[in-house]
Amino acid sequence: MEKNVTTLYGLVGRRLGHSFSRGFFHEKFSAMHLPADYINIEIPEIGELTDVVARTPNLAGFNVTVPYKEAIIPLLDAIEGDAREIGAVNTVKVERNDHDGAIRLRGFNTDCEGFRSTLPRQAAEWTAALVLGTGGAAKAVCHALRTMGIEPLTVSRRQGCGDLTYGDLTEAIVGKAQLIVNATPAGMWPDVGECPPFPLWLIDSRHFCYDLIYNPAETEFMRRACTRGASVKNGLDMLYAQANASWLLWN
Ligand code: NAP
């Protein structure tokens, strides 16, 4: 079934089902006439990864998704660039020594570059942002913003987890931020009616609201921000940008 010249790439996670990455890379390989395949690698525990990599000699690289972006770090031989500061890895390059067969895993974070590269031009003038959520995506976004000289404040549902809780948000705090990023899964399909508990009445036409969710294309957060006159963007461009950045790292 599988030709022995096929180079394998994959997505490592716990429960994957339909994944964007698989479709994206299949299309890419087909358009480029590459003898390569992209597979879902579902593992119940991250500890099983070492064995999977050893048993899959043509695996050249993989993406990492929930819940392993941080848990994978102790299994890596090197953690590079943005990933080191963010503390989360979404792309791994597998390097094999032809002489002794030793395997070296190098971890990267392309969510950061995916987000940074898809901000609008006016971002060059921004100074402050509010980032909703405190997970891996929020960390990548905060790092990207800091590298651009934009100071992020994270907003959490839990006291002590972020810089602020939703209850701390005042007109002055929201008014100071030019950018509000939804880096939570609230509103993602199938829970499309959900919205982070953000005081949306404090949003106005000066705000740019970026939702990292791409399904649905317009989230409840975007819809409500739009009715307040804000500019809005979903996570689709970022999704493509981070996948293309992974491809560049593997090659
Ligand atoms: P995560 O770790 O599951 O969640 C991030 C944070 O969101 C949590 O730590 C939590 O923070 C908050 N949260 C969770 N459920 C919530 C709810 N119902 N209401 C309000 N806040 C909630 O997810 P992640 O990996 O960081 O990803 C976050 C989102 O970004 C997901 O929708 C993911 O699909 C998306 N994403 C998109 C791209 C892209 O390329 N477009 C890339 C990466 C991630 P607190 O408990 O502190 O409130």
XYZ file of C-alpha atoms and ligand atoms in Angstrom:
299
model
C 0.000 0.000 0.000
C 2.631 2.501 1.111
C 5.661 2.955 -1.158
C 8.952 2.742 0.699
C 10.014 6.102 -0.786
C 7.128 7.862 0.945
C 8.230 10.452 3.480
C 5.805 10.625 6.367
C 4.620 13.637 8.328
C 1.867 13.639 10.905
C -0.190 15.219 13.638
C 0.320 13.996 17.204
C -2.600 14.384 19.608
C -4.925 12.405 21.831
C -8.181 12.480 19.841
C -7.868 13.834 16.330
C -10.895 12.915 14.220
C -11.083 15.337 11.297
C -7.946 17.459 11.152
C -7.274 20.489 8.983
C -3.565 19.598 8.775
C -4.122 16.252 7.095
C -6.240 17.730 4.296
C -3.900 20.693 3.916
C -0.751 18.563 3.529
C -2.423 15.966 1.292
C -3.368 18.775 -1.096
C 0.109 20.270 -0.880
C 1.880 16.948 -1.581
C -0.432 16.201 -4.460
C 0.062 19.671 -6.022
C 3.849 19.313 -5.648
C 3.844 15.665 -6.881
C 5.746 14.697 -3.733
C 5.998 11.060 -2.573
C 4.871 12.067 0.912
C 1.950 11.376 3.222
C 0.498 13.041 6.336
C -1.111 10.837 8.969
C -2.944 11.290 12.248
C -0.925 9.877 15.164
C -3.321 9.399 18.069
C -1.652 8.409 21.323
C -3.342 8.130 24.748
C -0.159 9.260 26.573
C 2.735 11.398 25.308
C 5.199 8.799 26.673
C 4.254 6.547 23.726
C 5.742 8.990 21.231
C 9.333 7.735 21.495
C 8.197 4.264 20.505
C 6.083 5.547 17.598
C 9.018 7.548 16.187
C 11.373 4.560 16.529
C 8.869 2.264 14.749
C 8.254 4.749 11.901
C 11.612 5.162 10.120
C 10.232 7.403 7.369
C 8.642 9.903 9.788
C 10.454 13.173 9.049
C 8.401 15.588 11.107
C 5.110 16.128 12.865
C 2.786 18.734 14.299
C 1.648 18.556 17.897
C -1.790 19.467 19.153
C -3.941 19.387 22.291
C -3.079 18.199 24.938
C 0.618 17.628 24.198
C 2.081 21.012 23.167
C 3.741 21.442 26.575
C 3.931 17.787 27.666
C 6.141 16.918 24.700
C 8.993 19.186 25.809
C 10.828 16.672 28.082
C 10.962 14.207 25.147
C 12.783 16.626 22.840
C 16.530 16.873 22.272
C 16.340 20.562 21.458
C 13.761 23.327 21.729
C 14.350 26.113 19.265
C 13.572 29.781 18.697
C 10.184 31.080 19.814
C 9.232 27.691 21.335
C 11.832 28.069 24.060
C 10.383 31.336 25.329
C 6.758 30.314 24.803
C 7.181 26.943 26.523
C 4.983 25.171 23.938
C 5.850 23.187 20.804
C 3.575 22.594 17.808
C 6.139 21.395 15.254
C 8.832 18.733 15.591
C 11.566 17.916 13.112
C 12.859 14.322 13.273
C 16.548 14.015 12.430
C 18.112 10.565 11.976
C 21.798 9.846 11.931
C 22.472 7.605 8.874
C 25.526 6.038 10.563
C 24.310 5.002 14.012
C 20.509 5.424 13.553
C 20.312 7.861 16.478
C 17.136 9.953 16.462
C 17.107 13.622 17.392
C 13.836 15.523 17.942
C 13.879 19.309 17.550
C 10.834 21.307 18.692
C 9.573 24.610 17.261
C 6.554 26.856 17.631
C 4.976 28.113 14.412
C 1.730 29.421 16.018
C 3.734 32.478 17.024
C 4.888 33.278 13.483
C 1.482 32.244 12.112
C -0.182 34.855 14.298
C 2.431 37.607 13.813
C 2.459 37.285 10.033
C -1.329 37.609 9.762
C -1.784 40.820 11.727
C -2.985 43.786 9.671
C -0.575 46.545 8.669
C -1.954 48.946 11.302
C -0.536 46.643 14.008
C 2.730 48.578 13.613
C 1.021 51.442 15.483
C -0.481 49.370 18.287
C 0.908 49.463 21.830
C -1.438 47.351 23.989
C -3.512 44.196 23.629
C -5.838 42.007 25.683
C -5.411 38.268 25.149
C -8.317 36.108 26.363
C -7.214 32.721 27.699
C -4.040 31.407 29.290
C -3.298 28.241 27.267
C -0.607 27.457 24.697
C -2.194 29.618 21.989
C -2.373 32.622 24.331
C 1.312 32.161 25.225
C 2.313 32.096 21.538
C 0.233 35.208 20.834
C 1.706 37.090 23.816
C 5.236 36.251 22.711
C 4.508 37.380 19.138
C 3.063 40.662 20.406
C 6.024 41.359 22.686
C 8.443 40.875 19.779
C 6.460 43.616 17.998
C 6.575 46.006 20.952
C 2.883 45.480 21.800
C 2.286 44.863 25.517
C -0.235 42.036 26.087
C -2.338 41.461 29.204
C -3.879 37.993 29.535
C -7.451 37.628 30.800
C -8.504 34.492 32.667
C -11.683 33.109 34.202
C -9.553 32.151 37.191
C -7.989 34.489 39.748
C -4.178 34.408 39.610
C -3.914 32.558 36.262
C -3.652 35.549 33.950
C -2.802 39.213 34.415
C -6.503 40.023 34.872
C -9.838 38.273 35.332
C -12.842 39.179 33.170
C -14.303 40.933 36.238
C -11.268 43.263 36.387
C -11.941 44.690 32.926
C -12.884 48.362 33.090
C -13.589 50.940 30.393
C -10.079 52.367 30.915
C -8.335 48.987 30.501
C -10.341 47.954 27.436
C -10.061 51.442 25.943
C -6.261 51.364 26.166
C -5.976 48.160 24.070
C -6.149 48.436 20.291
C -6.252 44.632 19.869
C -8.379 41.972 21.604
C -7.490 38.338 20.835
C -9.775 35.420 21.630
C -7.293 32.628 22.392
C -9.924 30.458 24.090
C -11.980 27.665 22.503
C -15.231 29.448 23.517
C -17.409 29.622 20.395
C -15.675 26.829 18.507
C -17.865 24.320 16.647
C -20.093 22.637 17.890
C -20.516 25.164 20.766
C -21.050 28.020 18.339
C -23.307 30.025 20.685
C -20.524 30.361 23.304
C -18.514 33.521 23.815
C -15.766 34.378 26.310
C -17.265 36.343 29.266
C -15.768 39.597 27.977
C -17.671 42.898 28.561
C -18.426 43.372 24.878
C -20.241 46.684 25.493
C -16.768 48.209 26.106
C -15.708 47.408 22.519
C -15.966 50.120 19.878
C -14.808 50.951 16.358
C -11.215 51.575 17.511
C -10.747 47.904 18.383
C -9.440 45.067 16.231
C -10.860 41.735 17.465
C -8.894 38.676 16.345
C -10.445 35.271 17.080
C -8.024 32.338 16.692
C -11.021 30.059 15.991
C -11.575 29.250 12.306
C -14.668 27.024 12.588
C -17.172 28.651 12.385
C -15.813 31.376 10.108
C -17.698 33.982 12.157
C -17.752 33.258 15.878
C -20.193 34.706 18.373
C -17.337 36.887 19.705
C -16.673 38.249 16.200
C -20.359 38.762 15.495
C -20.904 40.749 18.690
C -17.677 42.766 18.285
C -18.731 43.578 14.729
C -22.075 44.950 15.899
C -20.080 47.283 18.193
C -18.237 48.604 15.119
C -14.939 46.760 15.656
C -12.832 45.223 12.867
C -12.762 41.428 13.150
C -10.690 38.525 11.862
C -10.894 34.751 12.303
C -8.053 32.216 12.689
C -8.048 30.772 9.163
C -5.107 32.799 7.798
C -3.121 31.918 10.924
C -3.944 28.239 10.441
C -2.500 28.283 6.908
C 0.478 30.419 7.963
C 1.486 28.109 10.837
C 1.128 25.019 8.605
C 3.286 26.600 5.878
C 5.857 27.596 8.514
C 5.999 23.937 9.691
C 6.605 22.823 6.118
C 9.504 25.255 5.757
C 11.076 23.892 8.957
C 10.794 20.275 7.777
C 12.502 21.186 4.520
P -6.797 25.481 25.503
O -5.470 25.293 26.160
O -7.776 24.362 25.508
O -7.568 26.747 26.138
C -6.992 27.986 26.287
C -7.597 28.729 27.466
O -8.925 29.165 27.166
C -7.751 27.930 28.730
O -6.518 27.833 29.374
C -8.795 28.754 29.494
O -8.132 29.818 30.163
C -9.636 29.348 28.379
N -10.925 28.685 28.219
C -11.161 27.367 27.972
N -12.479 27.142 27.808
C -13.091 28.354 27.953
C -14.441 28.787 27.913
N -15.450 27.919 27.678
N -14.703 30.092 28.101
C -13.700 30.975 28.322
N -12.396 30.616 28.374
C -12.104 29.335 28.199
O -6.604 25.908 24.005
P -5.335 26.453 23.168
O -4.574 25.320 22.632
O -4.616 27.504 23.933
O -6.136 27.103 21.924
C -7.074 28.139 22.129
C -7.880 28.374 20.860
O -7.013 28.810 19.807
C -8.587 27.121 20.323
O -9.851 27.489 19.838
C -7.697 26.666 19.177
O -8.405 25.970 18.171
C -7.223 28.013 18.655
N -5.953 27.935 17.907
C -5.966 28.355 16.627
C -4.787 28.326 15.883
C -4.815 28.795 14.459
O -3.861 28.523 13.720
N -5.838 29.531 14.035
C -3.588 27.865 16.464
C -3.614 27.464 17.811
C -4.817 27.506 18.526
P -8.603 30.297 31.626
O -9.014 29.040 32.349
O -7.378 30.929 32.182
O -9.747 31.228 31.442
